[in-house]
Amino acid sequence: MAVTPQGPAFRESFSEVFEDHFKMLFGFLDRLSGDPELAADISQEAFARLYRRGSMPDSPGAWLVTVGLNLYRNDRAKRSRRRSLLSTAAVQGALSDQPSAPDAVAEREEQARRVRESLDRLDDRDRQLLFLRIEGFSYREMAGALHLNEASVGTLLARAKKAFRAAYEEADDAPR
């Protein structure tokens, strides 16, 4: 799909790729980060970089996921550095202002916490495979984005699902 730089064919191809992949990329990054604003920013930046690139890669979906993952890792590292600079007292003060939630909200939050905790126990590859699949990426795109053999994606995905189920059940059994 090698489209020449920034001509009408590129702009048309870019529009098609945007329509086909923005929602999936955003969904993947939102699930990965747990932060919709960050996911939107990274998704937009990935598409901006594709446009500035001026030509389409062979597998635009895989290229966009790779760029998105790199941007996410950079952001996570930057946030980690910032967090280490904050004092414990400042963090505790910010967290203490949270209002209490009704029972239904609390139950959903507990389930979301268990899911996030279970996902955090998985290695990065398993977590990314699950998120990419949920967002509808093909095995080929998943393989390209994560630098895997396409033939092994199905097996790795099955293992990731099994690992998630085990982590989720373990989280359910853990004392709170």
PDB file of C-alpha atoms in Angstrom:
ATOM      1  CA  MET A   1       0.000   0.000   0.000  1.00  0.00           C
ATOM      2  CA  ALA A   2       2.898   2.350  -0.705  1.00  0.00           C
ATOM      3  CA  VAL A   3       1.160   5.659  -1.421  1.00  0.00           C
ATOM      4  CA  THR A   4       3.291   8.576  -2.556  1.00  0.00           C
ATOM      5  CA  PRO A   5       3.912  11.560  -0.265  1.00  0.00           C
ATOM      6  CA  GLN A   6       1.135  14.031   0.470  1.00  0.00           C
ATOM      7  CA  GLY A   7      -0.681  13.995  -2.858  1.00  0.00           C
ATOM      8  CA  PRO A   8      -4.422  13.533  -3.221  1.00  0.00           C
ATOM      9  CA  ALA A   9      -3.986   9.754  -3.075  1.00  0.00           C
ATOM     10  CA  PHE A  10      -2.148  10.043   0.250  1.00  0.00           C
ATOM     11  CA  ARG A  11      -4.802  12.310   1.753  1.00  0.00           C
ATOM     12  CA  GLU A  12      -7.550   9.937   0.620  1.00  0.00           C
ATOM     13  CA  SER A  13      -5.642   6.940   1.966  1.00  0.00           C
ATOM     14  CA  PHE A  14      -4.969   8.792   5.218  1.00  0.00           C
ATOM     15  CA  SER A  15      -8.680   9.553   5.612  1.00  0.00           C
ATOM     16  CA  GLU A  16      -9.548   5.891   5.082  1.00  0.00           C
ATOM     17  CA  VAL A  17      -6.941   4.748   7.613  1.00  0.00           C
ATOM     18  CA  PHE A  18      -8.221   7.328  10.092  1.00  0.00           C
ATOM     19  CA  GLU A  19     -11.807   6.117   9.658  1.00  0.00           C
ATOM     20  CA  ASP A  20     -10.770   2.466   9.942  1.00  0.00           C
ATOM     21  CA  HIS A  21      -8.306   2.712  12.835  1.00  0.00           C
ATOM     22  CA  PHE A  22      -8.805   5.771  15.062  1.00  0.00           C
ATOM     23  CA  LYS A  23     -11.563   4.283  17.198  1.00  0.00           C
ATOM     24  CA  MET A  24      -9.675   0.988  17.620  1.00  0.00           C
ATOM     25  CA  LEU A  25      -6.392   2.749  18.473  1.00  0.00           C
ATOM     26  CA  PHE A  26      -8.124   5.024  20.960  1.00  0.00           C
ATOM     27  CA  GLY A  27      -9.933   2.069  22.556  1.00  0.00           C
ATOM     28  CA  PHE A  28      -6.696   0.101  22.863  1.00  0.00           C
ATOM     29  CA  LEU A  29      -4.831   3.009  24.455  1.00  0.00           C
ATOM     30  CA  ASP A  30      -7.758   3.837  26.725  1.00  0.00           C
ATOM     31  CA  ARG A  31      -7.836   0.278  28.043  1.00  0.00           C
ATOM     32  CA  LEU A  32      -4.059   0.189  28.366  1.00  0.00           C
ATOM     33  CA  SER A  33      -3.770   3.503  30.194  1.00  0.00           C
ATOM     34  CA  GLY A  34      -7.129   3.708  31.965  1.00  0.00           C
ATOM     35  CA  ASP A  35      -7.092   7.407  31.023  1.00  0.00           C
ATOM     36  CA  PRO A  36      -9.376   8.482  28.128  1.00  0.00           C
ATOM     37  CA  GLU A  37      -7.789  11.926  27.826  1.00  0.00           C
ATOM     38  CA  LEU A  38      -4.315  10.454  27.540  1.00  0.00           C
ATOM     39  CA  ALA A  39      -5.577   7.873  25.046  1.00  0.00           C
ATOM     40  CA  ALA A  40      -7.124  10.612  22.902  1.00  0.00           C
ATOM     41  CA  ASP A  41      -3.941  12.682  23.003  1.00  0.00           C
ATOM     42  CA  ILE A  42      -1.728   9.748  22.066  1.00  0.00           C
ATOM     43  CA  SER A  43      -4.095   8.594  19.308  1.00  0.00           C
ATOM     44  CA  GLN A  44      -4.134  12.069  17.805  1.00  0.00           C
ATOM     45  CA  GLU A  45      -0.359  12.338  18.022  1.00  0.00           C
ATOM     46  CA  ALA A  46       0.077   8.940  16.330  1.00  0.00           C
ATOM     47  CA  PHE A  47      -2.112  10.069  13.423  1.00  0.00           C
ATOM     48  CA  ALA A  48      -0.316  13.416  13.265  1.00  0.00           C
ATOM     49  CA  ARG A  49       2.964  11.543  12.945  1.00  0.00           C
ATOM     50  CA  LEU A  50       1.506   9.357  10.209  1.00  0.00           C
ATOM     51  CA  TYR A  51       0.407  12.469   8.320  1.00  0.00           C
ATOM     52  CA  ARG A  52       3.802  14.155   8.773  1.00  0.00           C
ATOM     53  CA  ARG A  53       5.436  10.943   7.566  1.00  0.00           C
ATOM     54  CA  GLY A  54       3.760  11.643   4.247  1.00  0.00           C
ATOM     55  CA  SER A  55       3.436   8.059   3.059  1.00  0.00           C
ATOM     56  CA  MET A  56       1.541   5.002   4.157  1.00  0.00           C
ATOM     57  CA  PRO A  57       3.397   2.112   5.780  1.00  0.00           C
ATOM     58  CA  ASP A  58       2.693  -1.401   4.548  1.00  0.00           C
ATOM     59  CA  SER A  59       0.542  -2.110   7.598  1.00  0.00           C
ATOM     60  CA  PRO A  60      -0.896   1.186   8.881  1.00  0.00           C
ATOM     61  CA  GLY A  61      -2.731  -0.416  11.815  1.00  0.00           C
ATOM     62  CA  ALA A  62       0.409  -2.078  13.133  1.00  0.00           C
ATOM     63  CA  TRP A  63       2.430   1.101  12.541  1.00  0.00           C
ATOM     64  CA  LEU A  64      -0.091   3.196  14.479  1.00  0.00           C
ATOM     65  CA  VAL A  65      -0.159   0.747  17.414  1.00  0.00           C
ATOM     66  CA  THR A  66       3.646   0.710  17.528  1.00  0.00           C
ATOM     67  CA  VAL A  67       3.810   4.518  17.563  1.00  0.00           C
ATOM     68  CA  GLY A  68       0.990   4.664  20.134  1.00  0.00           C
ATOM     69  CA  LEU A  69       2.757   2.163  22.405  1.00  0.00           C
ATOM     70  CA  ASN A  70       6.011   4.126  22.181  1.00  0.00           C
ATOM     71  CA  LEU A  71       4.219   7.374  23.040  1.00  0.00           C
ATOM     72  CA  TYR A  72       2.430   5.650  25.928  1.00  0.00           C
ATOM     73  CA  ARG A  73       5.684   4.239  27.312  1.00  0.00           C
ATOM     74  CA  ASN A  74       7.298   7.673  27.085  1.00  0.00           C
ATOM     75  CA  ASP A  75       4.365   9.249  28.916  1.00  0.00           C
ATOM     76  CA  ARG A  76       4.359   6.535  31.583  1.00  0.00           C
ATOM     77  CA  ALA A  77       8.079   7.051  32.205  1.00  0.00           C
ATOM     78  CA  LYS A  78       7.591  10.826  32.435  1.00  0.00           C
ATOM     79  CA  ARG A  79       4.685  10.422  34.871  1.00  0.00           C
ATOM     80  CA  SER A  80       6.694   7.982  36.968  1.00  0.00           C
ATOM     81  CA  ARG A  81       9.508  10.510  37.272  1.00  0.00           C
ATOM     82  CA  ARG A  82       7.014  13.234  38.245  1.00  0.00           C
ATOM     83  CA  ARG A  83       5.309  10.981  40.798  1.00  0.00           C
ATOM     84  CA  SER A  84       8.602  10.269  42.529  1.00  0.00           C
ATOM     85  CA  LEU A  85       9.079  14.003  43.006  1.00  0.00           C
ATOM     86  CA  LEU A  86       5.750  14.472  44.781  1.00  0.00           C
ATOM     87  CA  SER A  87       5.714  14.289  48.541  1.00  0.00           C
ATOM     88  CA  THR A  88       3.583  11.655  50.215  1.00  0.00           C
ATOM     89  CA  ALA A  89       1.679  14.333  52.105  1.00  0.00           C
ATOM     90  CA  ALA A  90       0.682  16.155  48.909  1.00  0.00           C
ATOM     91  CA  VAL A  91      -0.591  12.927  47.352  1.00  0.00           C
ATOM     92  CA  GLN A  92      -2.565  11.998  50.477  1.00  0.00           C
ATOM     93  CA  GLY A  93      -4.118  15.453  50.618  1.00  0.00           C
ATOM     94  CA  ALA A  94      -5.249  15.265  47.009  1.00  0.00           C
ATOM     95  CA  LEU A  95      -6.758  11.826  47.474  1.00  0.00           C
ATOM     96  CA  SER A  96      -8.636  12.653  50.684  1.00  0.00           C
ATOM     97  CA  ASP A  97     -11.040  15.044  48.917  1.00  0.00           C
ATOM     98  CA  GLN A  98     -12.806  12.249  47.027  1.00  0.00           C
ATOM     99  CA  PRO A  99     -16.572  12.056  47.735  1.00  0.00           C
ATOM    100  CA  SER A 100     -18.092   8.738  48.794  1.00  0.00           C
ATOM    101  CA  ALA A 101     -20.086   6.904  46.096  1.00  0.00           C
ATOM    102  CA  PRO A 102     -23.464   5.100  46.201  1.00  0.00           C
ATOM    103  CA  ASP A 103     -23.457   1.291  46.521  1.00  0.00           C
ATOM    104  CA  ALA A 104     -23.905   0.607  42.803  1.00  0.00           C
ATOM    105  CA  VAL A 105     -21.034   2.883  41.868  1.00  0.00           C
ATOM    106  CA  ALA A 106     -18.892   1.332  44.583  1.00  0.00           C
ATOM    107  CA  GLU A 107     -19.645  -2.160  43.265  1.00  0.00           C
ATOM    108  CA  ARG A 108     -18.709  -1.161  39.693  1.00  0.00           C
ATOM    109  CA  GLU A 109     -15.563   0.496  40.961  1.00  0.00           C
ATOM    110  CA  GLU A 110     -14.657  -2.669  42.892  1.00  0.00           C
ATOM    111  CA  GLN A 111     -15.116  -4.800  39.785  1.00  0.00           C
ATOM    112  CA  ALA A 112     -13.097  -2.328  37.712  1.00  0.00           C
ATOM    113  CA  ARG A 113     -10.385  -2.391  40.371  1.00  0.00           C
ATOM    114  CA  ARG A 114     -10.283  -6.200  40.252  1.00  0.00           C
ATOM    115  CA  VAL A 115     -10.058  -6.177  36.461  1.00  0.00           C
ATOM    116  CA  ARG A 116      -7.307  -3.524  36.486  1.00  0.00           C
ATOM    117  CA  GLU A 117      -5.442  -5.381  39.243  1.00  0.00           C
ATOM    118  CA  SER A 118      -5.701  -8.628  37.278  1.00  0.00           C
ATOM    119  CA  LEU A 119      -4.495  -6.945  34.106  1.00  0.00           C
ATOM    120  CA  ASP A 120      -1.595  -5.360  35.982  1.00  0.00           C
ATOM    121  CA  ARG A 121      -0.444  -8.844  37.015  1.00  0.00           C
ATOM    122  CA  LEU A 122      -0.065  -9.866  33.367  1.00  0.00           C
ATOM    123  CA  ASP A 123       3.098  -9.198  31.451  1.00  0.00           C
ATOM    124  CA  ASP A 124       2.997  -6.327  28.950  1.00  0.00           C
ATOM    125  CA  ARG A 125       2.665  -8.573  25.907  1.00  0.00           C
ATOM    126  CA  ASP A 126      -0.335 -10.467  27.284  1.00  0.00           C
ATOM    127  CA  ARG A 127      -2.064  -7.249  28.362  1.00  0.00           C
ATOM    128  CA  GLN A 128      -1.432  -5.620  24.976  1.00  0.00           C
ATOM    129  CA  LEU A 129      -2.639  -8.687  23.075  1.00  0.00           C
ATOM    130  CA  LEU A 130      -5.912  -8.708  25.031  1.00  0.00           C
ATOM    131  CA  PHE A 131      -6.494  -4.991  24.523  1.00  0.00           C
ATOM    132  CA  LEU A 132      -5.698  -5.134  20.808  1.00  0.00           C
ATOM    133  CA  ARG A 133      -8.076  -8.066  20.324  1.00  0.00           C
ATOM    134  CA  ILE A 134     -10.872  -6.382  22.242  1.00  0.00           C
ATOM    135  CA  GLU A 135     -10.508  -3.358  19.976  1.00  0.00           C
ATOM    136  CA  GLY A 136     -10.836  -5.525  16.859  1.00  0.00           C
ATOM    137  CA  PHE A 137      -7.309  -5.553  15.499  1.00  0.00           C
ATOM    138  CA  SER A 138      -6.540  -8.482  13.213  1.00  0.00           C
ATOM    139  CA  TYR A 139      -3.956 -11.115  14.061  1.00  0.00           C
ATOM    140  CA  ARG A 140      -1.752  -9.656  11.316  1.00  0.00           C
ATOM    141  CA  GLU A 141      -1.952  -6.155  12.808  1.00  0.00           C
ATOM    142  CA  MET A 142      -1.344  -7.501  16.306  1.00  0.00           C
ATOM    143  CA  ALA A 143       1.680  -9.450  15.095  1.00  0.00           C
ATOM    144  CA  GLY A 144       3.090  -6.416  13.307  1.00  0.00           C
ATOM    145  CA  ALA A 145       2.551  -4.053  16.208  1.00  0.00           C
ATOM    146  CA  LEU A 146       4.033  -6.369  18.829  1.00  0.00           C
ATOM    147  CA  HIS A 147       6.734  -7.862  16.581  1.00  0.00           C
ATOM    148  CA  LEU A 148       5.362 -11.395  16.799  1.00  0.00           C
ATOM    149  CA  ASN A 149       5.018 -14.211  14.305  1.00  0.00           C
ATOM    150  CA  GLU A 150       1.465 -14.003  12.946  1.00  0.00           C
ATOM    151  CA  ALA A 151       1.050 -17.772  13.240  1.00  0.00           C
ATOM    152  CA  SER A 152       1.698 -17.625  16.991  1.00  0.00           C
ATOM    153  CA  VAL A 153      -0.767 -14.826  17.806  1.00  0.00           C
ATOM    154  CA  GLY A 154      -3.706 -17.205  18.353  1.00  0.00           C
ATOM    155  CA  THR A 155      -1.770 -19.367  20.800  1.00  0.00           C
ATOM    156  CA  LEU A 156      -0.343 -16.355  22.634  1.00  0.00           C
ATOM    157  CA  LEU A 157      -3.787 -14.788  22.833  1.00  0.00           C
ATOM    158  CA  ALA A 158      -5.276 -17.985  24.295  1.00  0.00           C
ATOM    159  CA  ARG A 159      -2.508 -18.046  26.911  1.00  0.00           C
ATOM    160  CA  ALA A 160      -3.114 -14.381  27.714  1.00  0.00           C
ATOM    161  CA  LYS A 161      -6.840 -15.056  28.241  1.00  0.00           C
ATOM    162  CA  LYS A 162      -6.041 -17.998  30.507  1.00  0.00           C
ATOM    163  CA  ALA A 163      -3.551 -15.907  32.499  1.00  0.00           C
ATOM    164  CA  PHE A 164      -6.130 -13.133  32.890  1.00  0.00           C
ATOM    165  CA  ARG A 165      -8.795 -15.555  34.134  1.00  0.00           C
ATOM    166  CA  ALA A 166      -6.362 -16.990  36.673  1.00  0.00           C
ATOM    167  CA  ALA A 167      -5.328 -13.521  37.877  1.00  0.00           C
ATOM    168  CA  TYR A 168      -8.982 -12.431  38.112  1.00  0.00           C
ATOM    169  CA  GLU A 169      -9.939 -15.493  40.156  1.00  0.00           C
ATOM    170  CA  GLU A 170      -6.932 -14.934  42.391  1.00  0.00           C
ATOM    171  CA  ALA A 171      -8.010 -11.292  42.897  1.00  0.00           C
ATOM    172  CA  ASP A 172     -11.484 -12.533  43.837  1.00  0.00           C
ATOM    173  CA  ASP A 173     -10.037 -14.889  46.452  1.00  0.00           C
ATOM    174  CA  ALA A 174      -7.664 -12.335  47.949  1.00  0.00           C
ATOM    175  CA  PRO A 175      -8.626 -10.815  51.295  1.00  0.00           C
ATOM    176  CA  ARG A 176      -9.546  -7.147  51.078  1.00  0.00           C
TER     177      ARG A 176
END
